[in-house]
PDB file of C-alpha atoms in Angstrom:
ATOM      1  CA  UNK A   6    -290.106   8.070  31.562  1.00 57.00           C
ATOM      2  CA  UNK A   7    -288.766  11.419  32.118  1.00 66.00           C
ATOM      3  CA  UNK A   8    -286.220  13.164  31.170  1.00 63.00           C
ATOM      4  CA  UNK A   9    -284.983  14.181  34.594  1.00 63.00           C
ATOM      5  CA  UNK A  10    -284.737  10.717  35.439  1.00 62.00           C
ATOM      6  CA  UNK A  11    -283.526   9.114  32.680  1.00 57.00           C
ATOM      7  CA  UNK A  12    -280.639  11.341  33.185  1.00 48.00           C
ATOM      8  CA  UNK A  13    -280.220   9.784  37.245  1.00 55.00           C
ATOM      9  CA  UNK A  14    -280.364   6.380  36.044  1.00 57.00           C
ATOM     10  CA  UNK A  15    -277.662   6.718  33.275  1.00 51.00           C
ATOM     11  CA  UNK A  16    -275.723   8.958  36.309  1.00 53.00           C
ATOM     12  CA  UNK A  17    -276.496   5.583  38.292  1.00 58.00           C
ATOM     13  CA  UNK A  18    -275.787   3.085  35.283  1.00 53.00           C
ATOM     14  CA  UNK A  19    -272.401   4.979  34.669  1.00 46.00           C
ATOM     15  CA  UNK A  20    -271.592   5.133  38.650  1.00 45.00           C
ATOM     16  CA  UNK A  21    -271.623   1.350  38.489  1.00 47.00           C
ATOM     17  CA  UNK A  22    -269.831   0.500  35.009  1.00 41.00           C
ATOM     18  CA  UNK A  23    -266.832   2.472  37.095  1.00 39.00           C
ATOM     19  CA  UNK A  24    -266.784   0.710  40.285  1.00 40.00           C
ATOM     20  CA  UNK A  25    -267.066  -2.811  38.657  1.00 43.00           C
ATOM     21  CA  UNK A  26    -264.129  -1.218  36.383  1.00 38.00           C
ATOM     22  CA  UNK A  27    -262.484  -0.265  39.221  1.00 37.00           C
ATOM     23  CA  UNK A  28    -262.436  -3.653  41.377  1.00 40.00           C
ATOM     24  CA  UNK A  29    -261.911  -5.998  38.414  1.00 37.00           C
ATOM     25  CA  UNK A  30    -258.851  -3.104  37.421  1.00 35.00           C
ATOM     26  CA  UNK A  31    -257.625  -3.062  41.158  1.00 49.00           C
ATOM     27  CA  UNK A  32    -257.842  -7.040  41.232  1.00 50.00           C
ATOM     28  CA  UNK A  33    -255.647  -7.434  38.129  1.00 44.00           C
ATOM     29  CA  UNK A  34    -253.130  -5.306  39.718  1.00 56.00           C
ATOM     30  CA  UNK A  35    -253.145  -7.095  42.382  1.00 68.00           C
ATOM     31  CA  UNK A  36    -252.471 -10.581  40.806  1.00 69.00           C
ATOM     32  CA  UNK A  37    -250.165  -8.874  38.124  1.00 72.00           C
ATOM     33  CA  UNK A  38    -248.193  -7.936  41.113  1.00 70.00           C
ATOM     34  CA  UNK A  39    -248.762 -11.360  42.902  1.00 75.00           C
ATOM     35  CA  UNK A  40    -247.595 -13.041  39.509  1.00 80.00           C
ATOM     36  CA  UNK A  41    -244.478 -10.857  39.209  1.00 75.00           C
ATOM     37  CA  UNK A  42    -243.082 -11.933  42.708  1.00 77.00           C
ATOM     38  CA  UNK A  43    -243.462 -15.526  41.707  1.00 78.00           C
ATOM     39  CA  UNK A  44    -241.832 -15.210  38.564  1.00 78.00           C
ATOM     40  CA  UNK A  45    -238.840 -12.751  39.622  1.00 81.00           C
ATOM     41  CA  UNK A  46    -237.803 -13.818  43.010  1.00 85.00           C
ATOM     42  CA  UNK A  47    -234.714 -12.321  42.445  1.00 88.00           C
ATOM     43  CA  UNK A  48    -235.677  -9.135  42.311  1.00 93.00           C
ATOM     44  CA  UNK A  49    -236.994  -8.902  45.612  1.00 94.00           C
ATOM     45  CA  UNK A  50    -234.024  -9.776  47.518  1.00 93.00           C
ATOM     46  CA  UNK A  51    -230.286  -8.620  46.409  1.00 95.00           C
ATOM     47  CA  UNK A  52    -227.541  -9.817  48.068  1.00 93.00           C
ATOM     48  CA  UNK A  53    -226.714  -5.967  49.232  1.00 94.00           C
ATOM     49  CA  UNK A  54    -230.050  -4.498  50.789  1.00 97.00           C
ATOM     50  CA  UNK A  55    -229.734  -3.744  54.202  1.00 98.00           C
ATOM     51  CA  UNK A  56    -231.085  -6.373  56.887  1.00 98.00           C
ATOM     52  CA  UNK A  57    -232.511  -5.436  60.304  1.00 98.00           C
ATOM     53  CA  UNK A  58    -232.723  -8.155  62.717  1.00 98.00           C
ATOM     54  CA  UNK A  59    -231.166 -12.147  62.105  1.00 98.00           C
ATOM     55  CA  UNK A  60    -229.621 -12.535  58.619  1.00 97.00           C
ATOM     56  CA  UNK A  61    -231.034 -15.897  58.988  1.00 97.00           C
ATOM     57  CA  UNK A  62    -234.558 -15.931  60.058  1.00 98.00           C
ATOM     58  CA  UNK A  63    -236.531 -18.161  58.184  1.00 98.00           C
ATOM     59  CA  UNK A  64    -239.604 -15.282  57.952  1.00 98.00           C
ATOM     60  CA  UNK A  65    -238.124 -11.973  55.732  1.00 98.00           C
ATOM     61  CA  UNK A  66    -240.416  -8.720  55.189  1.00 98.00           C
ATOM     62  CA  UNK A  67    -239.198  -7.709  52.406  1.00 98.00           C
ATOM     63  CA  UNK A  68    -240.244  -3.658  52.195  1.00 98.00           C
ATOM     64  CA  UNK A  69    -239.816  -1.120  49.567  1.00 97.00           C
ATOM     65  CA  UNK A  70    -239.321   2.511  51.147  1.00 97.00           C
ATOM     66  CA  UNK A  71    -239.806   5.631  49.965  1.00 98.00           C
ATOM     67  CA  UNK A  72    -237.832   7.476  52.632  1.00 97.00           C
ATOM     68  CA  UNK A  73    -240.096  10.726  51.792  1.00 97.00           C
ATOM     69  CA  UNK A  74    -243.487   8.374  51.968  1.00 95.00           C
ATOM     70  CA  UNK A  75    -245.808   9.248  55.011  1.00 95.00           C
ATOM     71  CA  UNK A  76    -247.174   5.867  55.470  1.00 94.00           C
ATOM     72  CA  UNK A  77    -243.153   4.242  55.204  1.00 95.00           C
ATOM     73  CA  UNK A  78    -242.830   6.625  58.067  1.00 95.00           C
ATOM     74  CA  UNK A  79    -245.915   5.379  59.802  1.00 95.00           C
ATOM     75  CA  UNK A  80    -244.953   1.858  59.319  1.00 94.00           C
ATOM     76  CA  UNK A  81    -241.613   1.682  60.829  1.00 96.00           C
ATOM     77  CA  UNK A  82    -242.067   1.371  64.126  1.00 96.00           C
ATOM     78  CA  UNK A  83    -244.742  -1.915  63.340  1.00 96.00           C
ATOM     79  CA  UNK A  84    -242.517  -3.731  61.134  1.00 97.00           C
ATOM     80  CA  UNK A  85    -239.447  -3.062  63.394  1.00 97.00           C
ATOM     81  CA  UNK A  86    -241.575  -3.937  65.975  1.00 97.00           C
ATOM     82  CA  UNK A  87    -242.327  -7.429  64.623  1.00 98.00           C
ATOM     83  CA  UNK A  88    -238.598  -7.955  63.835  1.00 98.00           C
ATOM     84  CA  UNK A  89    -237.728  -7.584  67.544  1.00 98.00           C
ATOM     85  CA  UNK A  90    -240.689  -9.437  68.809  1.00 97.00           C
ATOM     86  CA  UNK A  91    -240.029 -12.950  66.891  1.00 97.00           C
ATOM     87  CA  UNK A  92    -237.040 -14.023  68.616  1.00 97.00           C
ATOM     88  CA  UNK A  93    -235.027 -14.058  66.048  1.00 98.00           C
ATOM     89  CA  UNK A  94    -237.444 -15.883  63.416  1.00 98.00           C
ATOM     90  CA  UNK A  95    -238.270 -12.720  61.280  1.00 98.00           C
ATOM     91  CA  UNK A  96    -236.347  -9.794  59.497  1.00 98.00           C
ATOM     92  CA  UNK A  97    -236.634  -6.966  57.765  1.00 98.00           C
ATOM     93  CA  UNK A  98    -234.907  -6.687  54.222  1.00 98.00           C
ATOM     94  CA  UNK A  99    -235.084  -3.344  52.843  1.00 98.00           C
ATOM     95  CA  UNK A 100    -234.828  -2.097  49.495  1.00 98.00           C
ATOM     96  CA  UNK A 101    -235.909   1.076  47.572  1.00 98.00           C
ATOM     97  CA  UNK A 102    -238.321   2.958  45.870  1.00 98.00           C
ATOM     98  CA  UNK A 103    -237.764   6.804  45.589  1.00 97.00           C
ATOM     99  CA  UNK A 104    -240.992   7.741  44.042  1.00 96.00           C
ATOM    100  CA  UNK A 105    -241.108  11.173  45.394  1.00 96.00           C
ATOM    101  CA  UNK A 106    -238.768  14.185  44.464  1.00 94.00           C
ATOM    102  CA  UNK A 107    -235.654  14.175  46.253  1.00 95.00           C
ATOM    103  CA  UNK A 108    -235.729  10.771  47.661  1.00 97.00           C
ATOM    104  CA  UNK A 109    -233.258   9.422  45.536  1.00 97.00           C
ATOM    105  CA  UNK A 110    -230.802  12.261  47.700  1.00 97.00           C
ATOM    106  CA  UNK A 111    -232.050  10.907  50.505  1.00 98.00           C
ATOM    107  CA  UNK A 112    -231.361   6.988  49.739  1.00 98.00           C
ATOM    108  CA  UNK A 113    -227.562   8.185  48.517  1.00 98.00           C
ATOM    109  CA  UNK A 114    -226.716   9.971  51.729  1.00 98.00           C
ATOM    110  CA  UNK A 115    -228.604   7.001  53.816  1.00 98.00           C
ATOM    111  CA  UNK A 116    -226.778   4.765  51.679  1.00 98.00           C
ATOM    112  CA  UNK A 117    -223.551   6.569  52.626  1.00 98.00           C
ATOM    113  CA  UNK A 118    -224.080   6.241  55.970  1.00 98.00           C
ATOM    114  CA  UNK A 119    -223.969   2.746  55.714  1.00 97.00           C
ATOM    115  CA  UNK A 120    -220.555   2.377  55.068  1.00 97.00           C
ATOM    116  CA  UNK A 121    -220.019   3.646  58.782  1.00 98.00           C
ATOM    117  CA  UNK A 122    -220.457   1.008  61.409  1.00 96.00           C
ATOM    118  CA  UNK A 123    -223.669   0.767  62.921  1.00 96.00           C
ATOM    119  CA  UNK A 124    -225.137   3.617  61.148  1.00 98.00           C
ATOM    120  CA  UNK A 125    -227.560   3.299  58.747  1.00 98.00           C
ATOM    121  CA  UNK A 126    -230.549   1.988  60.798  1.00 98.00           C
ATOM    122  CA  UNK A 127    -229.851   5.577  62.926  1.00 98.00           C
ATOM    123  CA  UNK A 128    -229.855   7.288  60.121  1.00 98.00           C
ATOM    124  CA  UNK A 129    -232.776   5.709  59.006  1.00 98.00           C
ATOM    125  CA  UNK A 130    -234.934   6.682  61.916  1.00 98.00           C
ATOM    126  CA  UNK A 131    -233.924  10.208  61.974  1.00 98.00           C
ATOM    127  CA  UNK A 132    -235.034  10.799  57.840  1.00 98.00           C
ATOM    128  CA  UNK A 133    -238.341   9.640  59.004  1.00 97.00           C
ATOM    129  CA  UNK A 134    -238.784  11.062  62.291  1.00 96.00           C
ATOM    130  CA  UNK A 135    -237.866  14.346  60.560  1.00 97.00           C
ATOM    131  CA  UNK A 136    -239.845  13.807  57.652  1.00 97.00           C
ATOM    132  CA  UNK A 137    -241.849  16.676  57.790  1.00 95.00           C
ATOM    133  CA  UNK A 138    -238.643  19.038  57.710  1.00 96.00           C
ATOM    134  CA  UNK A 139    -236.654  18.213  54.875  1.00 97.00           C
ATOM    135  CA  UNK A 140    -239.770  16.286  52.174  1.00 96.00           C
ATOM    136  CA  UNK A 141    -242.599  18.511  51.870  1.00 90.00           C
ATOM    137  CA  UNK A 142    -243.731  17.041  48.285  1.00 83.00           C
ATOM    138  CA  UNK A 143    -243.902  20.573  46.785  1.00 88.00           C
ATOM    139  CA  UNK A 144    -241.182  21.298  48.514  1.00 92.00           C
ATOM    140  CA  UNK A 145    -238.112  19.462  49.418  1.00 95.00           C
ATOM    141  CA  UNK A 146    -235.040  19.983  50.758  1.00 97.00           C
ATOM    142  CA  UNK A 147    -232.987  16.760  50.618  1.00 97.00           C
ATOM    143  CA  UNK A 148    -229.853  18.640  51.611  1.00 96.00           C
ATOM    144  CA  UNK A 149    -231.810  19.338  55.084  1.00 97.00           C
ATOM    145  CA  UNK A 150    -230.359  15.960  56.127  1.00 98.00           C
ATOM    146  CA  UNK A 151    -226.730  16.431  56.433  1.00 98.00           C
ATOM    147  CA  UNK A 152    -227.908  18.797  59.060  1.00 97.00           C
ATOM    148  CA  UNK A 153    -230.082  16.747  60.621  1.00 97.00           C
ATOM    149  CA  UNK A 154    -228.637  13.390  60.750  1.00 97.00           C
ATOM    150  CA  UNK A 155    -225.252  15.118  62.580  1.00 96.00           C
ATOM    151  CA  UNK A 156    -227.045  13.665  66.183  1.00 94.00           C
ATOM    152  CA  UNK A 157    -226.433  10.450  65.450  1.00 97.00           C
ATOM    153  CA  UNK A 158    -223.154  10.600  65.146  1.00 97.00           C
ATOM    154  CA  UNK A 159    -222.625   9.930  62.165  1.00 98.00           C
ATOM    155  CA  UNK A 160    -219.657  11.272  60.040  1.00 98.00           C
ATOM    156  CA  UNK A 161    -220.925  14.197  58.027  1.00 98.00           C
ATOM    157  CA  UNK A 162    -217.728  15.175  56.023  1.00 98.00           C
ATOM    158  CA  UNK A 163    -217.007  11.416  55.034  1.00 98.00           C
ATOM    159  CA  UNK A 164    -221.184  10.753  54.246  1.00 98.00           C
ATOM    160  CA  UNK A 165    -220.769  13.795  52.079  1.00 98.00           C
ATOM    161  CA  UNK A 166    -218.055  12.006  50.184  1.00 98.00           C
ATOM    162  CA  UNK A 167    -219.292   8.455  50.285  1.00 98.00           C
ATOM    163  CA  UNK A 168    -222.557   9.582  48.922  1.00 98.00           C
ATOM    164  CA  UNK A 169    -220.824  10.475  45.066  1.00 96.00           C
ATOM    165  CA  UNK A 170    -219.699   6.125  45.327  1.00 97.00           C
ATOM    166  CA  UNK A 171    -220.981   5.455  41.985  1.00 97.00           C
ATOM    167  CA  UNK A 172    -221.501   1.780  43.500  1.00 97.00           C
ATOM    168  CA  UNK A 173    -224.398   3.421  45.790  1.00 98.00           C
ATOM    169  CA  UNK A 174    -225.794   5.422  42.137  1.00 97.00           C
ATOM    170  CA  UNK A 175    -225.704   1.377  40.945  1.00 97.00           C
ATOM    171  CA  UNK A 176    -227.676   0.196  43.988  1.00 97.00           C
ATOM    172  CA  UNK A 177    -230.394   2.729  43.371  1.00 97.00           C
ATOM    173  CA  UNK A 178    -230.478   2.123  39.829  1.00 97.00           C
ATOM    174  CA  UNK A 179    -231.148  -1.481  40.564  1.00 97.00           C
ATOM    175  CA  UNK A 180    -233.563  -1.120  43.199  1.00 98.00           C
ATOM    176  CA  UNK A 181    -235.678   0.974  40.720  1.00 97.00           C
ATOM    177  CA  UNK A 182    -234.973  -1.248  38.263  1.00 97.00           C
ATOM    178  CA  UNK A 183    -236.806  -4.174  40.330  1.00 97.00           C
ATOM    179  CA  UNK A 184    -239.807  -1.535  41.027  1.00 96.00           C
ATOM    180  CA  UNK A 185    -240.414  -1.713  37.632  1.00 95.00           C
ATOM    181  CA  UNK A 186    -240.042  -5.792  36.663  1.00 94.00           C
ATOM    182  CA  UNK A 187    -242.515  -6.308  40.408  1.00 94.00           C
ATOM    183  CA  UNK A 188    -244.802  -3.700  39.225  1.00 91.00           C
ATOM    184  CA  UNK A 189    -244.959  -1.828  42.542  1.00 92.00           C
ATOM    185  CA  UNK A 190    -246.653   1.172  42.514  1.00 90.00           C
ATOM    186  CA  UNK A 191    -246.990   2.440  46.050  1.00 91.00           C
ATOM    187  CA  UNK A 192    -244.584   2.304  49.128  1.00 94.00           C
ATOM    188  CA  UNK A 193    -244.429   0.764  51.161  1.00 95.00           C
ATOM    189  CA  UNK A 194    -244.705  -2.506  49.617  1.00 94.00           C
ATOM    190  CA  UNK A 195    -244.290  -5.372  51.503  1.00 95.00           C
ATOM    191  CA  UNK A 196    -243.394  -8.808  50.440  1.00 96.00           C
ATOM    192  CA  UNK A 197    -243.652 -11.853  53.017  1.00 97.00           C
ATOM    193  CA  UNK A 198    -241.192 -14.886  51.913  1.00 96.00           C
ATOM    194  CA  UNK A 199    -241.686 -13.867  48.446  1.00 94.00           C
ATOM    195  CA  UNK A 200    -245.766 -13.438  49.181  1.00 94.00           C
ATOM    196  CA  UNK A 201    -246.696 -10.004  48.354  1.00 94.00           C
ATOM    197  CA  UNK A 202    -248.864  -7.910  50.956  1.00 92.00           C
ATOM    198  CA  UNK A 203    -252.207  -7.538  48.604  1.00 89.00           C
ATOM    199  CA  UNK A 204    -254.548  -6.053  50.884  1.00 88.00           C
ATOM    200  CA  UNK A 205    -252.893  -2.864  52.954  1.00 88.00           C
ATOM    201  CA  UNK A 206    -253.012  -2.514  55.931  1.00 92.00           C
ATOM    202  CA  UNK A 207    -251.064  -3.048  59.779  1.00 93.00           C
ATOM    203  CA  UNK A 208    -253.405  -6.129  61.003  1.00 94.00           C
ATOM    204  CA  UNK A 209    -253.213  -7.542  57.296  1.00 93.00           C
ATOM    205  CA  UNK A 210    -249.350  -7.404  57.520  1.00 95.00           C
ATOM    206  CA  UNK A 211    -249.252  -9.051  61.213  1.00 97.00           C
ATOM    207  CA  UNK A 212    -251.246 -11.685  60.042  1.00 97.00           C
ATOM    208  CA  UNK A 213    -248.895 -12.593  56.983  1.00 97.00           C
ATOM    209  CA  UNK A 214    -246.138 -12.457  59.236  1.00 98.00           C
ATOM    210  CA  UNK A 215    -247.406 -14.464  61.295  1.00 97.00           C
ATOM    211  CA  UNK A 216    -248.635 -17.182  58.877  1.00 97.00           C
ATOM    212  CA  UNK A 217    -245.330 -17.447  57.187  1.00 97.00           C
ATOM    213  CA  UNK A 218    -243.626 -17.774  61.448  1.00 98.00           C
ATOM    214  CA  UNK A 219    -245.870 -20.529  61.570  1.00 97.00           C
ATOM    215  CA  UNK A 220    -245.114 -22.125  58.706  1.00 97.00           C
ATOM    216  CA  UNK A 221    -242.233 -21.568  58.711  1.00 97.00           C
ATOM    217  CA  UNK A 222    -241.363 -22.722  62.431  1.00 97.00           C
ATOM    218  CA  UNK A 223    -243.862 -25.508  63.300  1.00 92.00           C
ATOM    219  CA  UNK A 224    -244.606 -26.376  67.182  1.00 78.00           C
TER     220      UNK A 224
END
């Protein structure tokens, strides 16, 4: 045997060591976090996330947002649109993961906007549809926001204020703390009635949705 090709089929030998690696490492993750949603229901859902759509749907998405993360931003408008489609039977429980630089910023001012009436899920919507403004990743400019969320009416001066509450610092803390215990390591995540989204993806997430409707709401 030659040299020369000797040295392909080690190339090919080591080529397939790492993609066995890789699926058998990527299918552990996946029941590691499968196993951690079973075993710590409580950390998916707290009593003060944010719910869009009927507090008492039987169906809840549970999602964990990076308010910086591209595909959060490209998600949005499906899982809202689900929420609004189900007649009541689904809704969306967010929580947080500020994995990027300057998203925890973002989550206290979002946060702070909450304590106004009817505007957080405004508030919400503008962060992402501005996205590209104020969280370039080797660049951002969280501050940007105060700015920018002024169209929705919201109250800048009190925001500003609201956004030191060390009660909102708490909610962060926690949310990250419950990153951790679930093992998530993307956003978003997505968790169906405690049933974690394990293969990404818009169709994937429809279906789950609408397994857990009809399970959930038999004809």
């Amino acid at each position: 045997m030659s040299r020369k090709l000797m040295v392909v089929l080690a190339a090919l030998l080591a080529l397939a060591v790492f993609l066995i690696a890789a699926i058998v490492y990527d299918r552990q993750g996946k029941q590691a976090v499968a196993q951690s949603a079973q075993d710590h229901r409580a950390a998916l859902v707290r009593p003060d996330a944010a719910v869009y759509g009927n507090p008492d749907a039987k169906v809840s998405i549970v999602e964990f947002l990076d308010p910086a993360c591209e595909a959060c931003r490209a998600f949005y408008p499906l899982v809202k649109g689900l929420v609004n489609a189900s007649f009541g039977r689904v809704n969306l429980v967010l929580r947080y993961a500020a994995f990027h630089q300057g998203s925890d910023q973002a989550v206290k001012i979002l946060e702070a906007a909450r304590k106004q009436p009817e505007m957080y899920w405004p508030v919400l919507e503008i962060m992402l549809k501005t996205q590209p403004q104020w969280a370039s990743h080797d660049h951002p400019q969280p501050a940007m926001l105060w700015q920018l969320i002024g169209e929705t009416g919201v109250d800048v001066a009190r925001a500003k204020l609201d956004a030191n509450d060390p009660a909102i610092q708490k909610r962060l803390d926690q949310d990250m703390a419950d990153v951790l215990t679930l093992k998530i390591s993307k956003t978003p995540s997505f968790f169906v009635n405690g049933k974690p989204l394990l293969e990404f993806g818009a169709e994937q997430l429809k279906r789950l949705v609408e397994a857990e409707v009809r399970s959930a709401y038999p004809k």
